[in-house]
CSV table of C-alpha atoms and ligand atoms in Angstrom, one decimal:
chain,number,residue,atom,x,y,z
D,1,UNK,CA,7.7,33.5,-9.4
D,2,UNK,CA,4.6,34.2,-7.2
D,3,UNK,CA,4.9,32.7,-3.7
D,4,UNK,CA,1.5,31.2,-4.2
D,5,UNK,CA,2.7,28.9,-6.7
D,6,UNK,CA,3.5,25.3,-5.7
D,7,UNK,CA,6.5,23.4,-7.2
D,8,UNK,CA,7.1,19.8,-7.6
D,9,UNK,CA,10.5,18.6,-9.1
D,10,UNK,CA,10.6,15.5,-11.1
D,11,UNK,CA,14.2,14.4,-10.1
D,12,UNK,CA,15.5,12.4,-13.0
D,13,UNK,CA,19.3,11.7,-13.6
D,14,UNK,CA,19.7,13.6,-16.8
D,15,UNK,CA,16.5,15.9,-17.3
D,16,UNK,CA,15.0,17.0,-14.2
D,17,UNK,CA,12.2,19.4,-14.4
D,18,UNK,CA,9.6,21.5,-12.4
D,19,UNK,CA,5.8,21.2,-12.3
D,20,UNK,CA,4.7,24.6,-11.3
D,21,UNK,CA,0.9,24.7,-10.0
D,22,UNK,CA,-1.1,27.8,-9.5
D,23,UNK,CA,-4.5,29.3,-9.9
D,24,UNK,CA,-4.4,31.8,-12.8
D,25,UNK,CA,-0.8,30.6,-13.8
D,26,UNK,CA,-1.4,30.9,-17.5
D,27,UNK,CA,-1.8,34.5,-17.1
D,28,UNK,CA,1.3,34.7,-14.7
D,29,UNK,CA,3.8,32.7,-16.4
D,30,UNK,CA,5.8,34.9,-18.6
D,31,UNK,CA,8.6,35.3,-16.2
D,32,UNK,CA,8.7,31.6,-15.8
D,33,UNK,CA,9.1,30.9,-19.5
D,34,UNK,CA,10.9,33.9,-20.8
D,35,UNK,CA,14.4,32.6,-20.9
D,36,UNK,CA,13.3,29.5,-22.8
D,37,UNK,CA,13.2,31.0,-26.1
D,38,UNK,CA,16.0,32.5,-28.4
D,39,UNK,CA,14.0,35.4,-29.7
D,40,UNK,CA,10.9,36.0,-27.7
D,41,UNK,CA,8.9,33.7,-29.9
D,42,UNK,CA,7.4,30.4,-29.1
D,43,UNK,CA,5.9,27.6,-31.3
D,44,UNK,CA,2.7,26.4,-29.7
D,45,UNK,CA,0.5,23.3,-30.6
D,46,UNK,CA,-2.9,23.2,-29.4
D,47,UNK,CA,-6.5,22.0,-30.6
D,48,UNK,CA,-9.8,23.7,-31.7
D,49,UNK,CA,-11.4,23.8,-28.4
D,50,UNK,CA,-8.5,25.0,-26.2
D,51,UNK,CA,-7.7,27.7,-29.0
D,52,UNK,CA,-11.2,28.9,-28.3
D,53,UNK,CA,-11.4,28.6,-24.5
D,54,UNK,CA,-7.9,29.0,-23.0
D,55,UNK,CA,-5.4,30.2,-25.7
D,56,UNK,CA,-6.6,33.9,-25.8
D,57,UNK,CA,-6.0,34.5,-22.3
D,58,UNK,CA,-2.4,33.0,-22.5
D,59,UNK,CA,-1.5,34.7,-25.7
D,60,UNK,CA,-2.7,38.3,-24.4
D,61,UNK,CA,-0.6,37.7,-21.3
D,62,UNK,CA,2.5,36.8,-23.3
D,63,UNK,CA,2.0,39.7,-25.7
D,64,UNK,CA,1.9,42.2,-22.8
D,65,UNK,CA,5.2,40.8,-21.9
D,66,UNK,CA,6.6,41.0,-25.4
D,67,UNK,CA,6.5,37.3,-26.2
D,68,UNK,CA,4.9,36.2,-29.5
D,69,UNK,CA,3.3,32.7,-30.4
D,70,UNK,CA,3.4,31.0,-33.6
D,71,UNK,CA,0.3,28.6,-33.3
D,72,UNK,CA,-0.6,25.3,-34.9
D,73,UNK,CA,-4.1,23.9,-34.2
D,74,UNK,CA,-5.3,20.4,-34.3
D,75,UNK,CA,-8.8,19.1,-34.6
D,76,UNK,CA,-10.0,18.3,-31.1
D,77,UNK,CA,-10.3,14.5,-30.1
D,78,UNK,CA,-8.4,11.2,-30.0
D,79,UNK,CA,-8.3,10.9,-33.8
D,80,UNK,CA,-6.0,13.8,-34.1
D,81,UNK,CA,-3.1,11.7,-32.7
D,82,UNK,CA,-2.4,10.3,-36.2
D,83,UNK,CA,0.6,9.9,-38.4
D,84,UNK,CA,-0.9,12.5,-40.7
D,85,UNK,CA,-1.1,15.2,-38.0
D,86,UNK,CA,2.3,14.3,-36.8
D,87,UNK,CA,3.8,14.9,-40.2
D,88,UNK,CA,1.9,18.2,-40.5
D,89,UNK,CA,3.3,19.3,-37.2
D,90,UNK,CA,6.9,18.3,-38.0
D,91,UNK,CA,6.8,20.2,-41.4
D,92,UNK,CA,5.3,23.1,-39.7
D,93,UNK,CA,8.0,23.2,-37.1
D,94,UNK,CA,10.7,22.9,-39.7
D,95,UNK,CA,9.0,25.6,-41.7
D,96,UNK,CA,9.0,27.9,-38.5
D,97,UNK,CA,12.7,27.2,-37.9
D,98,UNK,CA,12.4,25.3,-34.6
D,99,UNK,CA,15.9,24.6,-33.2
D,100,UNK,CA,17.0,22.2,-30.6
D,101,UNK,CA,17.2,24.7,-27.9
D,102,UNK,CA,13.8,26.0,-28.4
D,103,UNK,CA,10.9,25.1,-26.2
D,104,UNK,CA,7.8,23.9,-28.1
D,105,UNK,CA,4.5,24.3,-26.0
D,106,UNK,CA,1.8,21.9,-25.8
D,107,UNK,CA,-1.2,23.6,-24.8
D,108,UNK,CA,-4.1,21.2,-24.4
D,109,UNK,CA,-5.2,17.8,-22.9
D,110,UNK,CA,-3.5,14.4,-23.3
D,111,UNK,CA,-3.9,14.2,-27.2
D,112,UNK,CA,-2.1,17.6,-27.7
D,113,UNK,CA,0.6,16.6,-25.0
D,114,UNK,CA,1.2,13.2,-26.5
D,115,UNK,CA,1.7,14.3,-30.2
D,116,UNK,CA,3.4,17.4,-29.4
D,117,UNK,CA,5.9,15.6,-27.2
D,118,UNK,CA,6.5,12.9,-29.9
D,119,UNK,CA,7.1,15.6,-32.6
D,120,UNK,CA,9.6,17.4,-30.3
D,121,UNK,CA,11.3,14.0,-29.7
D,122,UNK,CA,11.9,13.5,-33.4
D,123,UNK,CA,12.5,17.2,-34.8
D,124,UNK,CA,16.2,18.0,-35.2
D,125,UNK,CA,16.6,14.7,-33.1
D,126,UNK,CA,15.1,16.3,-30.1
D,127,UNK,CA,13.9,19.6,-29.1
D,128,UNK,CA,12.6,20.8,-25.7
D,129,UNK,CA,8.9,21.1,-24.9
D,130,UNK,CA,6.7,22.7,-22.3
D,131,UNK,CA,3.4,21.1,-21.2
D,132,UNK,CA,0.5,23.3,-20.2
D,133,UNK,CA,-2.2,20.7,-19.6
D,134,UNK,CA,-5.9,21.9,-19.8
D,135,UNK,CA,-7.7,18.9,-18.7
D,136,UNK,CA,-7.6,17.4,-15.1
D,137,UNK,CA,-6.5,14.0,-16.7
D,138,UNK,CA,-3.5,15.7,-18.4
D,139,UNK,CA,-2.8,17.9,-15.4
D,140,UNK,CA,-2.5,14.8,-13.0
D,141,UNK,CA,-1.3,12.3,-15.4
D,142,UNK,CA,-0.5,12.7,-18.9
D,143,UNK,CA,1.6,15.8,-18.8
D,144,UNK,CA,4.1,14.3,-16.5
D,145,UNK,CA,6.4,11.3,-17.0
D,146,UNK,CA,7.7,11.7,-20.6
D,147,UNK,CA,5.6,9.0,-22.5
D,148,UNK,CA,4.7,10.5,-25.8
D,149,UNK,CA,2.9,8.7,-28.8
D,150,UNK,CA,0.5,8.7,-31.6
D,151,UNK,CA,-2.0,6.0,-32.4
D,152,UNK,CA,-1.6,3.4,-35.4
D,153,UNK,CA,-4.0,1.3,-37.2
D,154,UNK,CA,-3.0,-1.4,-34.6
D,155,UNK,CA,-4.0,0.5,-31.6
D,156,UNK,CA,-3.6,3.3,-29.3
D,157,UNK,CA,-0.1,4.8,-28.3
D,158,UNK,CA,1.8,2.2,-30.4
D,159,UNK,CA,4.2,4.6,-31.9
D,160,UNK,CA,6.0,6.8,-29.5
D,161,UNK,CA,9.1,7.5,-27.3
D,162,UNK,CA,10.1,8.8,-23.9
D,163,UNK,CA,10.6,12.4,-24.1
D,164,UNK,CA,10.4,14.3,-20.8
D,165,UNK,CA,9.1,17.7,-21.0
D,166,UNK,CA,11.4,20.7,-19.6
D,167,UNK,CA,8.7,22.4,-17.6
D,168,UNK,CA,5.1,21.6,-16.8
D,169,UNK,CA,2.7,24.5,-16.1
D,170,UNK,CA,-0.6,23.6,-14.3
D,171,UNK,CA,-3.4,26.2,-13.8
D,172,UNK,CA,-6.2,24.4,-11.9
D,173,UNK,CA,-8.6,27.5,-12.9
D,174,UNK,CA,-8.7,26.2,-16.5
D,175,UNK,CA,-10.8,23.4,-15.1
D,176,UNK,CA,-13.6,25.8,-14.6
D,177,UNK,CA,-14.4,25.7,-18.2
D,178,UNK,CA,-14.4,21.9,-18.5
D,179,UNK,CA,-17.8,19.9,-18.7
D,180,UNK,CA,-18.3,18.1,-15.2
D,181,UNK,CA,-18.0,14.7,-17.0
D,182,UNK,CA,-14.4,15.6,-18.1
D,183,UNK,CA,-13.5,16.5,-14.6
D,184,UNK,CA,-14.9,13.3,-13.2
D,185,UNK,CA,-12.8,11.2,-15.7
D,186,UNK,CA,-9.7,13.2,-14.4
D,187,UNK,CA,-10.7,12.6,-10.9
D,188,UNK,CA,-10.4,8.7,-11.5
D,189,UNK,CA,-6.7,9.2,-12.0
D,190,UNK,CA,-6.4,11.3,-8.9
D,191,UNK,CA,-8.0,8.4,-6.8
D,192,UNK,CA,-5.7,6.1,-8.6
D,193,UNK,CA,-2.7,7.6,-6.6
D,194,UNK,CA,-4.4,7.0,-3.4
D,195,UNK,CA,-5.2,3.3,-4.3
D,196,UNK,CA,-1.6,2.7,-5.6
D,197,UNK,CA,0.3,3.5,-2.4
D,198,UNK,CA,-1.3,6.1,-0.2
D,199,UNK,CA,-4.3,5.2,1.8
D,200,UNK,CA,-4.4,8.4,3.5
D,201,UNK,CA,-4.7,10.1,0.4
D,202,UNK,CA,-7.4,7.8,-0.7
D,203,UNK,CA,-9.3,8.7,2.7
D,204,UNK,CA,-8.7,12.5,1.9
D,205,UNK,CA,-10.3,12.1,-1.4
D,206,UNK,CA,-13.3,10.6,0.1
D,207,UNK,CA,-13.5,13.3,2.7
D,208,UNK,CA,-13.0,16.0,0.1
D,209,UNK,CA,-14.8,14.9,-3.0
D,210,UNK,CA,-17.6,17.1,-2.9
D,211,UNK,CA,-15.3,20.1,-2.1
D,212,UNK,CA,-13.3,19.2,-5.2
D,213,UNK,CA,-16.2,19.2,-7.3
D,214,UNK,CA,-17.6,22.4,-6.1
D,215,UNK,CA,-14.3,23.9,-7.3
D,216,UNK,CA,-12.7,24.7,-3.9
D,217,UNK,CA,-9.2,26.0,-4.9
D,218,UNK,CA,-7.1,24.7,-1.9
D,219,UNK,CA,-8.8,21.4,-2.3
D,220,UNK,CA,-8.1,21.2,-6.1
D,221,UNK,CA,-4.4,22.3,-5.6
D,222,UNK,CA,-3.8,19.7,-3.0
D,223,UNK,CA,-5.3,16.9,-5.0
D,224,UNK,CA,-3.3,18.0,-8.0
D,225,UNK,CA,-0.1,18.5,-6.1
D,226,UNK,CA,-0.4,15.2,-4.2
D,227,UNK,CA,-1.1,13.3,-7.7
D,228,UNK,CA,1.8,14.8,-9.6
D,229,UNK,CA,4.2,14.4,-6.5
D,230,UNK,CA,3.3,10.6,-6.5
D,231,UNK,CA,3.7,10.4,-10.3
D,232,UNK,CA,7.1,12.2,-10.1
D,233,UNK,CA,8.3,9.9,-7.3
D,234,UNK,CA,7.3,6.7,-9.5
D,235,UNK,CA,8.7,8.2,-12.6
D,236,UNK,CA,12.0,9.2,-11.0
D,237,UNK,CA,12.3,5.4,-9.5
D,238,UNK,CA,11.6,3.9,-13.0
D,239,UNK,CA,11.7,6.5,-15.7
D,240,UNK,CA,11.4,4.1,-18.7
D,241,UNK,CA,9.3,1.4,-17.2
D,242,UNK,CA,12.0,-1.2,-16.7
D,243,UNK,CA,11.9,-2.1,-13.2
D,244,UNK,CA,8.1,-2.7,-12.7
D,245,UNK,CA,7.7,0.3,-10.3
D,246,UNK,CA,6.3,2.5,-13.0
D,247,UNK,CA,4.0,-0.3,-14.1
D,248,UNK,CA,1.9,0.5,-10.9
D,249,UNK,CA,0.5,3.7,-12.6
D,250,UNK,CA,-1.4,1.2,-14.9
D,251,UNK,CA,-3.7,0.3,-12.0
D,252,UNK,CA,-7.1,-0.1,-13.5
D,253,UNK,CA,-5.8,0.2,-17.1
D,254,UNK,CA,-5.8,-3.5,-18.1
D,255,UNK,CA,-9.5,-3.8,-17.4
D,256,UNK,CA,-10.1,-0.3,-18.2
D,257,UNK,CA,-8.6,-0.5,-21.8
D,258,UNK,CA,-10.6,-3.6,-22.5
D,259,UNK,CA,-13.8,-1.8,-21.7
D,260,UNK,CA,-12.7,1.3,-23.8
D,261,UNK,CA,-11.8,-1.0,-26.7
D,262,UNK,CA,-15.2,-2.6,-26.4
D,263,UNK,CA,-16.8,0.8,-26.5
D,264,UNK,CA,-14.7,1.8,-29.5
D,265,UNK,CA,-12.3,4.3,-27.8
D,266,UNK,CA,-14.1,7.7,-27.7
D,267,UNK,CA,-16.8,9.7,-26.0
D,268,UNK,CA,-18.9,6.7,-25.3
D,269,UNK,CA,-16.6,5.8,-22.5
D,270,UNK,CA,-13.9,8.3,-21.5
D,271,UNK,CA,-10.5,6.9,-20.7
D,272,UNK,CA,-11.0,8.1,-16.9
D,273,UNK,CA,-14.3,6.4,-16.6
D,274,UNK,CA,-12.7,3.2,-18.0
D,275,UNK,CA,-10.0,3.5,-15.4
D,276,UNK,CA,-12.5,4.1,-12.6
D,277,UNK,CA,-14.3,0.9,-13.6
D,278,UNK,CA,-11.0,-0.8,-14.2
D,279,UNK,CA,-9.7,0.0,-10.7
D,280,UNK,CA,-12.9,-1.3,-9.1
D,281,UNK,CA,-12.5,-4.6,-11.1
D,282,UNK,CA,-8.8,-4.9,-10.2
D,283,UNK,CA,-10.0,-4.8,-6.5
D,284,UNK,CA,-12.9,-7.0,-6.9
D,285,UNK,CA,-10.9,-9.6,-8.8
D,286,UNK,CA,-8.2,-9.3,-5.9
D,287,UNK,CA,-11.0,-9.9,-3.3
D,288,UNK,CA,-12.2,-12.9,-5.3
D,289,UNK,CA,-8.7,-14.4,-5.2
D,290,UNK,CA,-8.3,-13.9,-1.5
D,291,UNK,CA,-5.6,-11.5,-2.0
D,292,UNK,CA,-7.3,-8.5,-0.6
D,293,UNK,CA,-9.8,-8.2,2.3
D,294,UNK,CA,-13.4,-7.8,1.5
D,295,UNK,CA,-15.4,-4.6,0.8
D,296,UNK,CA,-12.4,-2.6,-0.3
D,297,UNK,CA,-13.9,-2.5,-3.8
D,298,UNK,CA,-17.2,-1.3,-2.3
D,299,UNK,CA,-15.5,1.6,-0.6
D,300,UNK,CA,-13.6,2.6,-3.8
D,301,UNK,CA,-17.1,2.2,-5.6
D,302,UNK,CA,-18.7,4.5,-3.2
D,303,UNK,CA,-16.1,7.2,-3.6
D,304,UNK,CA,-16.2,6.9,-7.3
D,305,UNK,CA,-20.0,7.0,-7.5
D,306,UNK,CA,-20.0,10.3,-5.5
D,307,UNK,CA,-18.0,11.6,-8.5
D,308,UNK,CA,-20.6,10.3,-10.9
D,309,UNK,CA,-18.2,7.6,-12.4
D,310,UNK,CA,-19.4,4.4,-13.6
D,311,UNK,CA,-19.1,1.7,-10.7
D,312,UNK,CA,-20.8,-1.3,-12.3
D,313,UNK,CA,-20.3,-3.0,-15.5
D,314,UNK,CA,-23.9,-2.7,-16.4
D,315,UNK,CA,-23.3,1.1,-16.0
D,316,UNK,CA,-20.9,1.0,-18.8
D,317,UNK,CA,-22.3,1.6,-22.4
D,318,UNK,CA,-21.2,-2.0,-23.5
D,319,UNK,CA,-22.8,-5.3,-23.4
D,320,UNK,CA,-20.6,-8.2,-23.6
D,321,UNK,CA,-19.1,-11.2,-21.6
D,322,UNK,CA,-15.9,-12.1,-20.0
D,323,UNK,CA,-14.5,-13.8,-23.1
D,324,UNK,CA,-15.0,-10.6,-25.1
D,325,UNK,CA,-13.2,-8.5,-22.6
D,326,UNK,CA,-10.5,-10.9,-22.1
D,327,UNK,CA,-10.1,-11.0,-25.8
D,328,UNK,CA,-9.5,-7.2,-25.8
D,329,UNK,CA,-7.0,-7.7,-23.1
D,330,UNK,CA,-4.9,-10.2,-25.1
D,331,UNK,CA,-4.2,-7.3,-27.5
D,332,UNK,CA,-2.9,-5.1,-24.9
D,333,UNK,CA,0.4,-3.7,-25.5
D,334,UNK,CA,1.5,-4.8,-22.0
D,335,UNK,CA,1.3,-8.3,-23.2
D,336,UNK,CA,4.9,-10.0,-23.1
D,337,UNK,CA,5.6,-13.5,-23.9
D,338,UNK,CA,2.1,-14.4,-23.8
D,339,UNK,CA,1.7,-13.0,-20.2
D,340,UNK,CA,-0.4,-10.1,-19.3
D,341,UNK,CA,1.0,-8.2,-16.2
D,342,UNK,CA,-2.0,-7.3,-14.0
D,343,UNK,CA,-2.0,-4.6,-11.2
D,344,UNK,CA,-3.6,-6.2,-8.2
D,345,UNK,CA,-4.1,-5.2,-4.6
D,346,UNK,CA,-3.6,-6.4,-1.0
D,347,UNK,CA,-5.7,-3.4,0.1
D,348,UNK,CA,-6.3,0.3,-0.4
D,349,UNK,CA,-2.8,1.8,-1.1
D,350,UNK,CA,-1.2,-1.6,-1.5
D,351,UNK,CA,-1.1,-2.1,-5.2
D,352,UNK,CA,1.2,-4.7,-6.6
D,353,UNK,CA,2.2,-6.0,-10.2
D,354,UNK,CA,1.3,-9.7,-10.7
D,355,UNK,CA,2.8,-11.5,-13.7
D,356,UNK,CA,1.1,-14.9,-13.0
D,357,UNK,CA,-2.6,-14.3,-13.5
D,358,UNK,CA,-4.5,-16.9,-14.8
D,359,UNK,CA,-6.5,-15.4,-17.7
D,360,UNK,CA,-9.3,-18.0,-17.5
D,361,UNK,CA,-9.9,-16.9,-13.9
D,362,UNK,CA,-10.4,-13.4,-15.0
D,363,UNK,CA,-12.8,-14.4,-17.7
D,364,UNK,CA,-14.8,-16.6,-15.1
D,365,UNK,CA,-14.6,-13.6,-12.6
D,366,UNK,CA,-16.1,-11.2,-15.1
D,367,UNK,CA,-18.8,-13.6,-16.2
D,368,UNK,CA,-19.8,-14.2,-12.5
D,369,UNK,CA,-19.8,-10.4,-11.8
D,370,UNK,CA,-21.9,-9.6,-15.0
D,371,UNK,CA,-24.4,-12.3,-13.9
D,372,UNK,CA,-24.5,-10.9,-10.3
D,373,UNK,CA,-25.0,-7.3,-11.5
D,374,UNK,CA,-27.8,-8.5,-13.9
D,375,UNK,CA,-29.7,-10.4,-11.2
D,376,UNK,CA,-29.8,-7.3,-8.8
U,1,LIG,N1,3.2,11.3,-20.7
U,1,LIG,C1,2.4,10.4,-19.6
U,1,LIG,C2,3.3,9.5,-19.0
U,1,LIG,O1,4.5,9.5,-19.1
U,1,LIG,O2,3.0,8.6,-18.0
């Protein structure tokens, strides 16, 4: 392994794994993955966009090292996370002779990682899989942690399993080919780790946001490494979201999912954009309840605005009131016994899980905020 590669270990009781981070890694990783296939052949799932922009480099590198790929290509986009595609992937893996000790490769964003991980979980009652995330959001969030899923008619990610990858390979140079809006959406999840429990990292993000978006390599690597280290620690503390620790990762997601649902889950409001707005709302709500000192949400909004993320509800491509958004929240899969757990904050870096939030106060808060924003 090249010394320039950074390694973060996800320390789990039964299935620890490494996250390897390095510029150019997809053209330097043959040695790292070589011993993970029986016969120098890997089964790889990707999507149409990644197949065009990223796969050729990776495939050539492997071929030069005597490793072959069998490739299954999904359509790009959230709709690909379907029962129908899960079936196609599973039948393809069986036809190609996937065995339990094989490592199936997911090369793509969150959609590819989620459906591939779930297929790996159910094929032969569990094959290994390697995540090679190609979006910033997947690099700092969805490729790590083992949650895998497809969507059902009833909602997003409702059918899935915990299935940890055996290795995650992150090449920040892949980000160079992404549209700026995609990078901004992933940056919201980077900032999230500062907001959850690391005020110093939040301040670092604030000081380095311009360098990050200019593509400065050490800045990008530091942001990714700090994010995945934070996620690895949280996942190690609560692998299957049982004790409440892992729920901290949902900061901004309850408000964010409601906005995404109202926008129709898709390109109108990207997941990371919903999370950005959702984090601001979680802090504004915390401030409105006297839980958090004033002006924290303003500080967060000022950083996210530098990343061109939405920071006011009226910036979001939706037009609705508190009752509509709360209505979406009531369908959240985190609802339990009529209660919706909310991630609130006592300050930047001090997020906590609240199980006693009065949903009417949330509705009122949203209506007041929408009215204030409209009057400005
Ligand atoms: N795969 C995403 C997570 O486990 O959080």
